[in-house]
Amino acid sequence: MKISEAAEEVLERMWICTNENNMVHVSLGSLGLNESSPQIQELLEIENITISDTNVSLTDEGAKNGRLVVRRHRLAERLLVDVLNTKDKYVHSSACEFEHILHRGIDDNVCTLLGHPSTCPHGKPIPEGECCKKARDELEQFVTPLSLLKKGQRGKIAYFNMKEEDKMQKMLAMGVLPGIPVNLVQSYPSYVFDLNHTRYAVDREIADSIFVRIERD
Amino acid sequence: MLSILKKKRCCGQEDEIQSDLERIILVGNPNVGKSVIFNHFSDSYAIVSNYPGTTVSISKGKGRIDGKEYNIIDTPGMYSLLPITEEERVSQSYLFDNDPFVYVHVVDAKNIQRMLPLTLQLIEAEVPLILVLNMMDEATERSIEINASRLEQELGVPVICTTSIKGEGLDKLEEAISKYSFQHVDSKVVYSRGVEYAIESISSLIQDEYGISKRTLAQLLLQNDKVAFENISQKGEDVDAIKKIIDGTEKEYNNPLNYVLTIERQAFVNDIVENVMTTRKRDVTLTEDVEKSSRTSLRERIDGLLIHPVTGIPILILVLYFGLYKFVGGFAAGTVVDYLEGTLFGEMINPWVVESFNAAVPYPVIQDLFVGEYGILTQAVTYAIALIMPLVGAFFIVFSIIEDTGYLPRLAMLIDRAFKKMGMSGRAVIPMVLGFGCSTMATMVTRTLETKRERIITSMLLSLAIPCSAQLGVILGILSFSGKALFIWAIVICLELVLVGYLSSKVLPGASPSFFMEMPPLRLPKLSNVLIKTYSRMQWYFLEVLPLFVVASVLIWIGRLTGVFELAVQLFSYPSQWIGLPAEAGVMFLFGFFRRDFGAAGLFDMYNAGLLSDINIVVAAITLTLFMPCIAQFMVTVKERGVKIALGMAAFIFPSAFAVGFVVNYVLTTFGVVL
């Protein structure tokens, strides 16, 4: 059954309040609504929320739906900014309209189109969809951190995941670049690997942050 | 050989040089052989080893090429024009300020794919440039062929192939330098539109002239290089406008700009490499090749043994046992020192010197200064030549052999995990091992460590618990009367080292260091290089040590004349007695201030005179090892780490040495340990 746009807005705000702002319940007043408002009635009817006194809480079903609305909203923002090149001040309002259109299926398609982004343009996390999990699992079969490579296994460097930029800069300068073939020689007490004709030794922390696309036999 | 030694000046000093000569500057990645080429062409000597980061400061010398004299300059290795560590910054700043005749970029021929990016950067910088493909022998061994003339066409700069360690191709390099004249070469790299646009806009904003091209300066600015920004703000450029362009460009790309630039530049390098380099399939029908490939596989097998923990750790213990204990402790401290000090100086030279001096100069006060108990000739010169020289020399021979094989980076890799517990990375093993030779030198080498925290911990441990070869030799010699005594000494020192390392890693703020190191191929050490390196280090050591010994003799002489010496000895007799030693041992600790080994030599004398019990000797050896570093090391620590930190270390080391001595003495006497 389709939830009305107004009810979706409520779920969205409720989800952000409880999941990102750590509030246990939200008062009706702060939503600007009362118990007889049509969207509250609708949500009560489909058991997405419960009300005690004037406080509203999400049910499990409500939380699931709210999460999807947030996901659609933030995906919509990404789409507007990255693909459609929308000006900053219009992003939010356009996304609010967009989120109601991107229904089941379409959101995953957009997500795939955008390359499964993890944050919205404002830096907030985008809740993961089925498509993201699937893509990651597929990728993980072939791409693994250097530290998980087996001795003697070969591959090519895929990407880095380093917190500090100057560490990455050092690796780049030393010739550890995406696309270069790598061969793990030893993994204890330190990780030793060959890149072309040079041998390197690194510690666990760095080996964890170099990702390798494994060559299949 | 001797003639080479004579013409070489001492290494490691940044001498003032004549500025009117044209300059040749050697640049390139670490461990590609810049210093070998420097030594070939110049009249001074830079230390050559087989690990990245041997050269930590700039070496200068004069050299004659095709009849013309030049200043030749060796720089610490750098990976790219965008520096990260302190020694790379030294090299980069040279590019900003200099207008040399030519830069000689030295690369490792088998790794051109990794090293040509710097060549392309130098071409973009529009500096005069010659490219040297060095270590051609190792490339050939791996069946790599490089078409040098094709590479020359692709790059537009002269390309010379050499195997510098064997002297091959250096005549061609000499010819290339003498014929060189600067020609403008267009940049080989075209970046993506956003970057090119930013480079153009920044270049058009730059008004002044710099040692590097505007294009290169713009790239450094795009990658937020500190020095580049300092340079442009000094010359009053429009920094704000430039920053605005950079901000805009950063927003256009998902990845940091240095990543973008490096990746895009590498694509051009890959194209060039594909055109000029071929790796032949190994053809084993030729006998020569069979020999070569079996040599390569032997090298690989030895390498495998060295880096595997199960075999690597026993090998390390063997190296320490034979290299340090047997050769330095046994042969040098035992046989050689016994002969030199006991027989040569003790029975032959010194009695004659004393007699003739006394006959020539009949004043007792002067006699005391030169040939008395602590005299300049009888003590300072005798100690320096008969005791210290053989020990330090023996250690540096062993160390030179070890570092030339390329064993140290492998050791660093084996030990990284253990060192992390003490707040250091495996890289710190190089200064720590060098510390067994001369802790002063080792404290200077801590410069190659990446974080300040790691540098502090390493210099602290060097001051505290690493005995230098002279001290170690004397202590090993004295403690050799009982295996148990030696064992107790070693255990206490190791425990203190680990404990203090562990505690300081907990106390000092900052992130724990990361470990990332290139492991050069194993190489057979060359005798001539080992000798010249040992000679150069000995020379440095002597210039530093002998004057201090003489100063010590003079100070003691003055002190004895004025009575200050007696007072100081008395002052030190208290802590000596607390740890169970006779009051006379105070002299030893006082000497320890001047030099660690000087103190140990004092211990040696007391031991010979039969003044010490067995337990006394162990306690004294432990306390002396943990005691203050020598003056020279303290001065270097002040210079590298600052006065505050150096004094802080001293404030910890002084009481803790006696505290440990007290505990050991208490335990040994209470339990009545018989050694």
XYZ file of C-alpha atoms in Angstrom, chain B:
675
model
C 93.753 2.793 -2.641
C 95.888 4.928 -0.364
C 96.058 7.678 -2.928
C 92.282 7.805 -3.003
C 92.198 8.012 0.760
C 94.643 10.857 0.793
C 92.827 13.015 -1.665
C 89.456 12.517 -0.010
C 88.349 14.906 2.609
C 86.177 13.921 5.500
C 82.550 13.180 4.802
C 79.351 14.583 6.189
C 80.381 18.185 6.378
C 78.645 20.915 4.537
C 81.744 22.875 3.665
C 81.670 26.294 2.206
C 82.631 26.042 -1.417
C 83.840 28.465 -4.012
C 80.747 29.990 -5.489
C 82.254 31.084 -8.790
C 82.514 27.501 -10.070
C 79.636 26.045 -12.055
C 77.630 23.452 -10.208
C 76.628 19.903 -11.061
C 73.856 18.613 -8.806
C 73.098 14.910 -8.421
C 69.438 14.142 -7.759
C 67.264 11.043 -7.759
C 65.396 8.411 -5.778
C 67.047 6.931 -2.686
C 69.502 4.055 -3.122
C 70.210 4.471 -6.826
C 73.931 5.215 -6.477
C 74.158 9.004 -6.477
C 76.899 8.909 -3.866
C 78.989 6.431 -5.895
C 78.937 8.840 -8.835
C 79.650 11.746 -6.501
C 82.689 9.935 -5.095
C 83.939 9.184 -8.577
C 83.896 12.767 -9.787
C 84.572 14.823 -6.677
C 87.484 15.254 -4.319
C 85.450 14.523 -1.211
C 83.767 11.387 0.027
C 80.127 10.582 0.714
C 79.234 7.353 2.509
C 77.820 4.686 0.179
C 75.623 1.854 1.485
C 72.920 -0.470 0.354
C 69.862 1.017 1.952
C 67.640 3.969 1.156
C 68.459 7.096 3.143
C 72.229 6.760 3.648
C 72.799 10.372 2.664
C 70.885 12.667 5.025
C 72.528 15.974 4.245
C 74.097 17.619 1.237
C 77.714 16.730 0.397
C 79.821 19.093 -1.666
C 83.110 18.628 -3.424
C 85.169 19.833 -6.324
C 85.822 17.816 -9.422
C 87.533 18.172 -12.775
C 85.573 17.080 -15.807
C 87.301 17.261 -19.176
C 89.766 19.790 -17.796
C 87.171 22.109 -16.306
C 86.587 22.426 -12.589
C 83.070 22.181 -11.154
C 81.429 22.112 -7.763
C 79.754 18.741 -7.432
C 76.827 18.365 -5.072
C 75.240 15.163 -3.763
C 71.700 15.439 -2.413
C 69.660 13.114 -0.186
C 67.341 10.862 -2.174
C 63.873 12.132 -3.015
C 60.926 10.320 -4.498
C 59.221 13.251 -6.162
C 59.364 17.007 -6.351
C 56.748 17.077 -3.616
C 58.747 16.281 -0.463
C 57.549 14.452 2.640
C 60.489 13.815 4.970
C 63.070 16.307 6.222
C 65.878 15.044 4.030
C 63.690 15.263 0.918
C 62.925 18.859 1.776
C 66.647 19.553 1.833
C 66.844 18.370 -1.774
C 63.763 20.223 -2.912
C 64.909 23.545 -1.497
C 68.005 23.161 -3.648
C 65.866 23.309 -6.752
C 64.276 26.580 -5.730
C 67.483 28.425 -5.004
C 69.973 27.126 -7.500
C 70.962 27.809 -11.003
C 73.393 24.970 -11.700
C 75.203 24.042 -14.883
C 73.325 20.759 -14.996
C 71.264 18.384 -12.869
C 72.279 14.750 -13.184
C 69.220 12.634 -12.466
C 70.318 9.132 -11.470
C 67.793 6.290 -11.764
C 67.812 2.561 -11.210
C 67.602 1.112 -14.737
C 65.439 -1.856 -13.791
C 62.895 0.427 -12.172
C 62.500 3.196 -14.739
C 58.733 2.845 -14.636
C 58.846 3.990 -11.047
C 61.563 6.602 -11.441
C 60.837 8.360 -14.716
C 58.008 10.405 -13.142
C 60.677 12.476 -11.406
C 62.505 12.887 -14.735
C 59.313 14.178 -16.317
C 58.851 16.535 -13.384
C 62.390 17.851 -13.837
C 61.792 18.361 -17.564
C 58.628 20.277 -16.716
C 60.669 22.369 -14.298
C 62.775 23.417 -17.317
C 66.082 22.775 -15.583
C 69.228 21.611 -17.443
C 69.157 17.835 -17.183
C 71.081 14.649 -17.965
C 69.476 11.277 -17.210
C 71.693 8.444 -15.958
C 70.382 4.874 -16.112
C 72.471 3.317 -13.377
C 72.822 -0.306 -12.224
C 72.638 -1.566 -15.779
C 74.208 -4.837 -14.583
C 71.232 -5.638 -12.376
C 68.841 -4.828 -15.204
C 70.732 -7.133 -17.567
C 70.713 -9.855 -14.926
C 66.929 -9.646 -14.934
C 66.875 -9.784 -18.748
C 65.697 -6.204 -19.088
C 66.754 -4.321 -22.195
C 66.474 -0.581 -22.509
C 66.769 1.289 -25.771
C 68.627 4.326 -24.517
C 68.714 6.248 -27.800
C 64.973 5.806 -28.184
C 64.513 7.064 -24.621
C 66.717 10.045 -25.458
C 64.414 10.867 -28.388
C 61.279 10.454 -26.302
C 62.541 12.702 -23.521
C 64.702 15.190 -25.396
C 67.519 15.061 -22.818
C 70.827 13.114 -22.934
C 70.563 9.577 -21.541
C 73.668 7.703 -20.320
C 73.854 4.060 -19.216
C 76.209 3.245 -16.337
C 77.098 0.647 -13.754
C 78.711 3.164 -11.452
C 79.934 0.736 -8.804
C 82.082 -0.970 -11.470
C 83.002 2.319 -13.112
C 81.258 1.375 -16.357
C 79.884 4.214 -18.473
C 81.255 6.976 -16.277
C 83.539 8.145 -19.085
C 80.440 8.573 -21.261
C 78.800 10.578 -18.497
C 81.893 12.771 -18.286
C 81.722 13.359 -22.024
C 78.022 14.136 -21.861
C 78.570 16.671 -19.091
C 81.434 18.390 -20.918
C 79.373 18.662 -24.106
C 76.152 19.643 -22.446
C 74.346 22.779 -23.393
C 70.856 23.647 -22.290
C 68.085 23.305 -24.806
C 64.484 23.992 -24.100
C 62.430 20.795 -24.012
C 58.659 20.804 -24.066
C 56.795 19.189 -21.234
C 55.976 15.564 -21.935
C 52.909 15.499 -19.751
C 49.502 16.904 -20.561
C 47.102 16.671 -17.634
C 43.342 16.556 -17.790
C 41.477 19.733 -18.660
C 40.743 20.911 -15.117
C 44.347 20.602 -14.003
C 45.779 22.173 -17.160
C 43.364 25.075 -16.803
C 44.403 25.579 -13.183
C 48.115 25.393 -14.079
C 47.637 28.004 -16.793
C 45.682 30.373 -14.593
C 48.122 30.076 -11.704
C 51.137 30.519 -14.020
C 49.654 33.696 -15.426
C 49.299 35.081 -11.882
C 52.938 34.379 -10.964
C 54.979 37.529 -11.598
C 58.491 36.773 -10.353
C 61.163 34.344 -11.619
C 62.057 31.184 -9.690
C 64.634 28.370 -9.991
C 61.905 26.172 -11.454
C 59.412 26.839 -14.232
C 56.067 28.461 -13.530
C 54.386 25.278 -14.692
C 56.147 23.245 -11.998
C 55.601 25.883 -9.348
C 51.906 25.940 -10.228
C 51.754 22.162 -9.805
C 53.445 22.307 -6.406
C 50.953 24.970 -5.361
C 48.055 22.850 -6.591
C 49.315 20.069 -4.337
C 49.514 22.489 -1.410
C 53.281 22.322 -0.974
C 54.291 24.414 2.040
C 57.659 25.558 0.688
C 56.150 26.636 -2.618
C 53.634 28.778 -0.736
C 56.374 30.273 1.442
C 58.338 31.133 -1.679
C 55.491 32.911 -3.436
C 54.340 34.811 -0.378
C 57.910 36.006 0.215
C 58.002 37.451 -3.271
C 54.648 39.103 -2.763
C 52.563 37.160 -5.250
C 48.773 37.258 -5.141
C 48.376 34.282 -2.792
C 44.636 34.723 -2.268
C 43.805 34.607 -5.963
C 45.954 31.498 -6.373
C 44.291 29.810 -3.410
C 40.911 30.503 -4.964
C 41.913 28.693 -8.159
C 43.209 25.752 -6.143
C 40.000 25.503 -4.102
C 37.962 25.509 -7.261
C 40.086 22.814 -8.874
C 39.975 20.622 -5.767
C 36.177 20.694 -5.904
C 36.217 19.464 -9.488
C 37.978 16.225 -8.593
C 36.875 13.432 -6.277
C 40.449 12.503 -5.330
C 43.158 14.698 -3.792
C 45.025 16.603 -6.497
C 48.400 15.007 -5.772
C 46.756 11.656 -6.468
C 45.257 12.934 -9.713
C 48.526 14.435 -10.925
C 50.562 11.355 -10.033
C 48.182 8.973 -11.792
C 47.941 11.116 -14.905
C 51.713 11.571 -15.058
C 52.246 7.848 -14.655
C 50.142 7.190 -17.742
C 52.701 9.126 -19.816
C 55.554 7.275 -18.147
C 53.925 3.938 -18.945
C 53.687 4.897 -22.625
C 57.372 5.799 -22.723
C 58.437 2.664 -20.861
C 56.441 0.496 -23.225
C 58.367 1.973 -26.142
C 61.871 1.683 -24.728
C 61.953 -1.284 -22.377
C 61.658 -4.983 -23.185
C 61.947 -7.865 -20.774
C 63.408 -10.831 -22.575
C 62.145 -14.308 -21.726
C 64.955 -16.115 -20.016
C 66.898 -18.011 -22.612
C 68.622 -20.811 -20.769
C 70.414 -22.345 -23.710
C 73.385 -20.060 -23.260
C 75.731 -21.125 -20.476
C 76.283 -17.563 -19.414
C 72.607 -17.098 -18.813
C 72.358 -20.305 -16.826
C 75.028 -18.942 -14.563
C 73.281 -15.623 -14.243
C 69.867 -17.047 -13.512
C 71.244 -19.465 -10.959
C 72.949 -16.549 -9.279
C 69.655 -14.673 -9.200
C 67.838 -17.632 -7.725
C 70.552 -18.161 -5.112
C 70.148 -14.518 -4.168
C 66.409 -15.030 -3.904
C 66.840 -18.099 -1.739
C 69.196 -16.332 0.655
C 66.800 -13.421 0.757
C 63.994 -15.825 1.626
C 65.992 -17.182 4.554
C 66.856 -13.727 5.833
C 63.309 -12.406 5.882
C 61.586 -15.511 7.213
C 61.179 -15.210 10.991
C 62.018 -18.881 11.651
C 65.380 -18.659 9.910
C 65.888 -14.893 10.070
C 66.079 -14.606 13.862
C 68.724 -17.344 14.288
C 70.687 -15.669 11.488
C 70.428 -12.351 13.326
C 71.750 -14.002 16.485
C 74.638 -15.529 14.522
C 75.476 -12.153 12.995
C 75.477 -10.527 16.434
C 77.488 -13.371 17.957
C 80.232 -13.469 15.345
C 80.191 -9.832 14.306
C 79.847 -8.131 17.659
C 80.829 -10.637 20.319
C 83.566 -12.621 18.619
C 85.100 -10.008 16.351
C 84.637 -6.731 18.254
C 84.424 -8.118 21.799
C 86.833 -11.010 21.413
C 89.375 -10.220 18.746
C 89.526 -6.420 18.890
C 88.901 -5.875 22.615
C 90.944 -8.888 23.598
C 93.851 -9.681 21.328
C 94.442 -6.339 19.624
C 93.876 -4.101 22.653
C 95.962 -6.339 24.905
C 98.847 -6.084 22.550
C 98.531 -2.375 21.813
C 97.823 -1.157 25.312
C 99.675 -3.730 27.357
C 102.728 -4.465 25.264
C 103.210 -1.720 22.701
C 102.224 1.334 24.747
C 102.529 -0.058 28.282
C 105.957 -1.628 27.959
C 107.586 -0.018 24.988
C 106.333 3.423 24.004
C 105.059 5.038 27.183
C 108.045 4.278 29.484
C 110.320 5.772 26.864
C 108.068 8.793 26.343
C 107.822 9.426 30.091
C 111.537 9.109 30.573
C 112.541 11.349 27.709
C 109.883 13.927 28.547
C 110.939 14.078 32.166
C 114.534 14.469 31.132
C 113.710 17.276 28.713
C 111.240 19.193 30.915
C 112.213 19.275 34.542
C 109.019 20.924 35.903
C 106.746 18.453 37.765
C 103.559 20.454 37.044
C 104.139 20.351 33.293
C 105.295 16.753 33.509
C 102.012 15.916 35.167
C 100.028 17.547 32.355
C 101.713 15.554 29.616
C 102.951 12.292 31.070
C 101.308 12.030 34.502
C 98.643 9.531 35.534
C 95.988 11.422 33.534
C 98.407 13.104 31.144
C 97.717 14.072 27.555
C 100.257 11.608 26.162
C 99.989 8.840 28.706
C 96.246 8.848 29.042
C 94.469 10.692 26.206
C 96.638 9.572 23.319
C 97.121 6.061 24.695
C 93.393 5.509 25.204
C 92.499 6.954 21.844
C 94.997 4.912 19.848
C 95.442 1.713 21.810
C 91.948 1.191 23.145
C 89.349 3.113 21.196
C 90.774 2.887 17.696
C 90.810 -0.919 17.391
C 87.327 -1.217 18.891
C 85.654 1.428 16.782
C 87.545 0.290 13.705
C 86.500 -3.321 14.171
C 82.882 -2.341 14.665
C 82.784 -0.137 11.592
C 84.281 -2.887 9.438
C 81.499 -5.249 10.526
C 78.857 -2.576 10.185
C 80.050 -1.557 6.719
C 79.889 -5.142 5.491
C 76.402 -5.590 6.938
C 75.020 -2.365 5.489
C 76.503 -3.019 2.039
C 74.790 -6.388 1.731
C 71.378 -4.748 2.223
C 70.726 -6.674 5.425
C 69.594 -3.669 7.480
C 66.236 -3.088 5.709
C 65.511 -6.795 6.158
C 66.332 -6.531 9.824
C 64.041 -3.511 10.031
C 61.222 -5.588 8.557
C 61.809 -8.485 10.988
C 61.890 -6.276 14.035
C 59.116 -3.787 13.209
C 56.475 -5.541 15.303
C 58.679 -5.624 18.388
C 59.799 -2.018 17.927
C 56.187 -0.821 17.597
C 55.690 -1.833 21.235
C 58.407 0.642 22.128
C 56.931 3.446 20.057
C 59.361 3.068 17.172
C 59.059 1.635 13.679
C 61.387 -0.946 12.182
C 63.185 1.901 10.438
C 64.682 2.897 13.817
C 66.751 -0.283 13.786
C 69.338 1.451 11.580
C 70.258 4.157 14.104
C 69.979 1.612 16.923
C 72.484 -0.781 15.331
C 74.740 2.113 14.347
C 74.558 3.178 18.006
C 76.562 0.108 18.919
C 79.344 1.741 16.909
C 79.048 5.387 17.813
C 75.906 6.700 19.455
C 76.792 10.230 18.438
C 76.683 9.292 14.758
C 73.507 7.300 15.383
C 71.760 10.269 16.972
C 72.370 12.203 13.750
C 70.860 9.395 11.682
C 67.570 9.582 13.639
C 66.826 12.362 11.141
C 65.539 9.751 8.684
C 62.699 8.787 11.051
C 59.337 10.179 10.102
C 57.683 11.464 13.258
C 59.054 13.697 15.978
C 57.823 11.287 18.622
C 59.776 8.417 17.097
C 62.895 10.575 16.865
C 62.629 11.484 20.550
C 62.154 7.891 21.716
C 65.030 6.637 19.564
C 67.497 9.282 20.746
C 66.394 8.667 24.333
C 67.096 4.938 24.074
C 70.393 5.640 22.332
C 71.433 7.891 25.228
C 70.219 5.465 27.844
C 70.890 1.877 26.988
C 72.910 1.403 23.820
C 76.602 1.071 24.634
C 78.918 2.332 21.897
C 81.547 -0.011 20.474
C 84.356 1.335 22.628
C 82.356 0.946 25.794
C 80.915 -2.355 24.669
C 84.346 -3.729 23.814
C 85.790 -2.826 27.199
C 82.763 -4.144 29.060
C 82.709 -7.404 27.116
C 86.425 -7.758 27.800
C 85.994 -7.285 31.547
C 82.852 -9.396 31.930
C 84.283 -12.277 29.943
C 85.591 -13.779 33.215
C 82.159 -15.278 33.800
C 79.325 -16.183 31.457
C 76.845 -15.531 34.224
C 78.111 -11.989 34.760
C 77.765 -11.226 31.066
C 74.292 -12.722 31.054
C 73.099 -10.636 34.014
C 74.491 -7.483 32.408
C 72.790 -8.214 29.072
C 69.439 -9.074 30.667
C 69.341 -5.961 32.854
C 70.233 -3.674 29.929
C 67.639 -5.295 27.646
C 64.934 -5.079 30.303
C 65.675 -1.409 30.920
C 65.627 -0.737 27.157
C 62.278 -2.444 26.645
C 60.729 -0.989 29.776
C 61.762 2.594 29.098
C 60.792 2.251 25.432
C 57.399 0.875 26.390
C 56.778 3.547 29.017
C 57.811 6.431 26.788
C 55.542 5.147 24.011
C 52.699 5.313 26.554
C 53.644 8.704 27.961
C 54.570 10.660 24.827
C 51.659 12.085 22.854
C 51.261 11.527 19.115
C 50.321 8.760 16.710
C 52.357 5.585 16.547
C 54.701 5.494 13.561
C 53.987 3.602 10.386
C 56.464 1.349 8.670
C 57.024 1.449 4.951
C 60.366 0.589 3.476
C 61.941 -0.310 0.200
C 64.071 -3.455 0.386
C 66.993 -3.174 -2.035
C 68.347 -6.373 -3.584
C 71.040 -8.226 -1.663
C 74.454 -7.308 -2.953
C 77.949 -8.582 -2.346
C 79.920 -5.977 -0.405
C 82.916 -4.534 -2.203
C 86.126 -4.635 -0.196
C 87.316 -1.231 -1.374
C 84.035 0.391 -0.400
C 84.086 -1.264 3.034
C 87.625 -0.040 3.641
C 87.143 3.496 2.423
C 83.923 3.803 4.402
C 85.521 2.477 7.574
C 88.427 4.839 7.038
C 86.119 7.801 6.529
C 84.132 7.015 9.680
C 87.281 6.444 11.713
C 88.613 9.759 10.518
C 85.433 11.501 11.561
C 85.499 9.726 14.895
C 89.093 10.649 15.546
C 88.696 14.293 14.687
C 85.897 14.332 17.197
C 87.285 12.055 19.911
C 90.945 12.978 20.262
C 90.417 16.687 21.013
C 87.848 15.722 23.668
C 90.300 13.326 25.279
C 92.934 16.029 25.321
C 90.458 18.516 26.758
C 89.558 15.963 29.409
C 93.209 15.513 30.333
C 93.694 19.266 30.586
C 90.526 19.723 32.648
C 91.565 16.958 35.014
C 95.001 18.535 35.308
C 93.496 21.924 36.157
C 91.056 20.254 38.492
C 93.837 18.473 40.332
C 95.896 21.629 40.625
C 92.945 23.555 42.081
C 91.487 20.725 44.118
C 88.160 20.747 42.200
C 88.906 17.303 40.858
C 89.211 15.846 44.353
C 85.936 17.463 45.306
C 84.136 16.059 42.266
C 85.542 12.595 42.854
C 84.358 12.828 46.429
C 80.931 13.950 45.267
C 80.673 10.955 42.991
C 81.971 8.626 45.642
C 78.579 8.823 47.416
C 76.430 7.362 44.660
C 79.264 4.902 43.983
C 79.096 3.711 47.560
C 75.307 3.481 47.489
C 75.616 0.882 44.770
C 78.253 -0.994 46.716
C 81.366 0.222 44.888
C 84.541 1.504 46.535
C 84.791 5.299 46.790
C 87.527 5.348 44.146
C 84.943 4.351 41.533
C 83.775 7.967 41.594
C 86.655 8.761 39.232
C 85.179 6.373 36.710
C 81.785 8.101 36.640
C 83.415 11.496 36.407
C 85.335 10.280 33.365
C 82.113 8.877 32.008
C 80.954 12.448 31.554
C 83.724 13.145 29.095
C 83.271 9.952 27.192
C 81.397 6.764 27.875
C 84.355 4.685 26.769
C 86.680 6.782 28.898
C 84.655 5.724 31.922
C 84.686 2.112 30.834
C 88.431 2.312 30.389
C 88.665 3.577 33.970
C 86.681 0.529 35.013
C 89.151 -1.599 33.098
C 92.031 -0.101 35.075
C 90.331 -0.644 38.431
C 89.562 -4.204 37.457
C 93.189 -4.821 36.555
C 94.300 -3.310 39.841
C 92.081 -5.833 41.661
C 90.019 -3.145 43.405
C 86.630 -4.647 42.547
C 84.774 -7.779 43.598
C 82.909 -9.794 40.960
C 79.540 -8.352 41.918
C 81.057 -4.860 41.928
C 82.153 -5.326 38.359
C 78.715 -6.357 37.125
C 77.025 -3.499 38.991
C 79.597 -0.988 37.754
C 79.259 -2.223 34.159
C 75.464 -1.937 34.274
C 75.506 1.513 35.856
C 78.099 2.777 33.395
C 76.173 1.456 30.409
C 72.995 3.158 31.564
C 74.842 6.294 32.644
C 74.926 9.612 30.795
C 75.962 9.657 27.141
C 79.307 11.219 26.335
C 79.571 14.972 25.829
C 79.623 14.644 22.040
C 76.406 12.638 21.955
C 74.785 15.026 24.401
C 75.714 17.974 22.174
C 74.280 16.265 19.103
C 71.098 15.423 21.012
C 70.794 19.093 21.962
C 71.289 20.069 18.330
C 68.820 17.574 16.864
C 66.158 17.517 19.600
C 66.553 20.856 21.387
C 67.897 21.816 24.828
C 64.682 21.145 26.724
C 64.320 17.559 25.560
C 68.031 16.805 25.978
C 68.035 18.108 29.551
C 64.839 16.202 30.274
C 66.533 13.018 29.126
C 69.570 13.737 31.306
C 67.345 14.350 34.312
C 65.854 10.916 33.838
C 69.024 9.008 32.943
C 71.243 10.220 35.780
C 69.203 8.981 38.750
C 67.800 5.949 36.944
C 71.271 4.567 36.176
C 72.197 4.606 39.850
C 68.771 3.330 40.887
C 69.127 0.282 38.633
C 72.703 -0.234 39.889
C 71.413 -0.088 43.458
C 68.679 -2.671 42.824
C 71.016 -5.061 41.007
C 73.630 -4.784 43.778
C 70.962 -5.321 46.443
C 69.528 -8.394 44.730
C 72.906 -9.965 43.973
C 74.314 -9.483 47.482
C 71.094 -10.423 49.302
C 70.803 -13.686 47.426
C 74.547 -14.224 47.673
C 74.939 -14.852 43.959
C 78.323 -16.300 43.145
C 79.618 -15.411 39.691
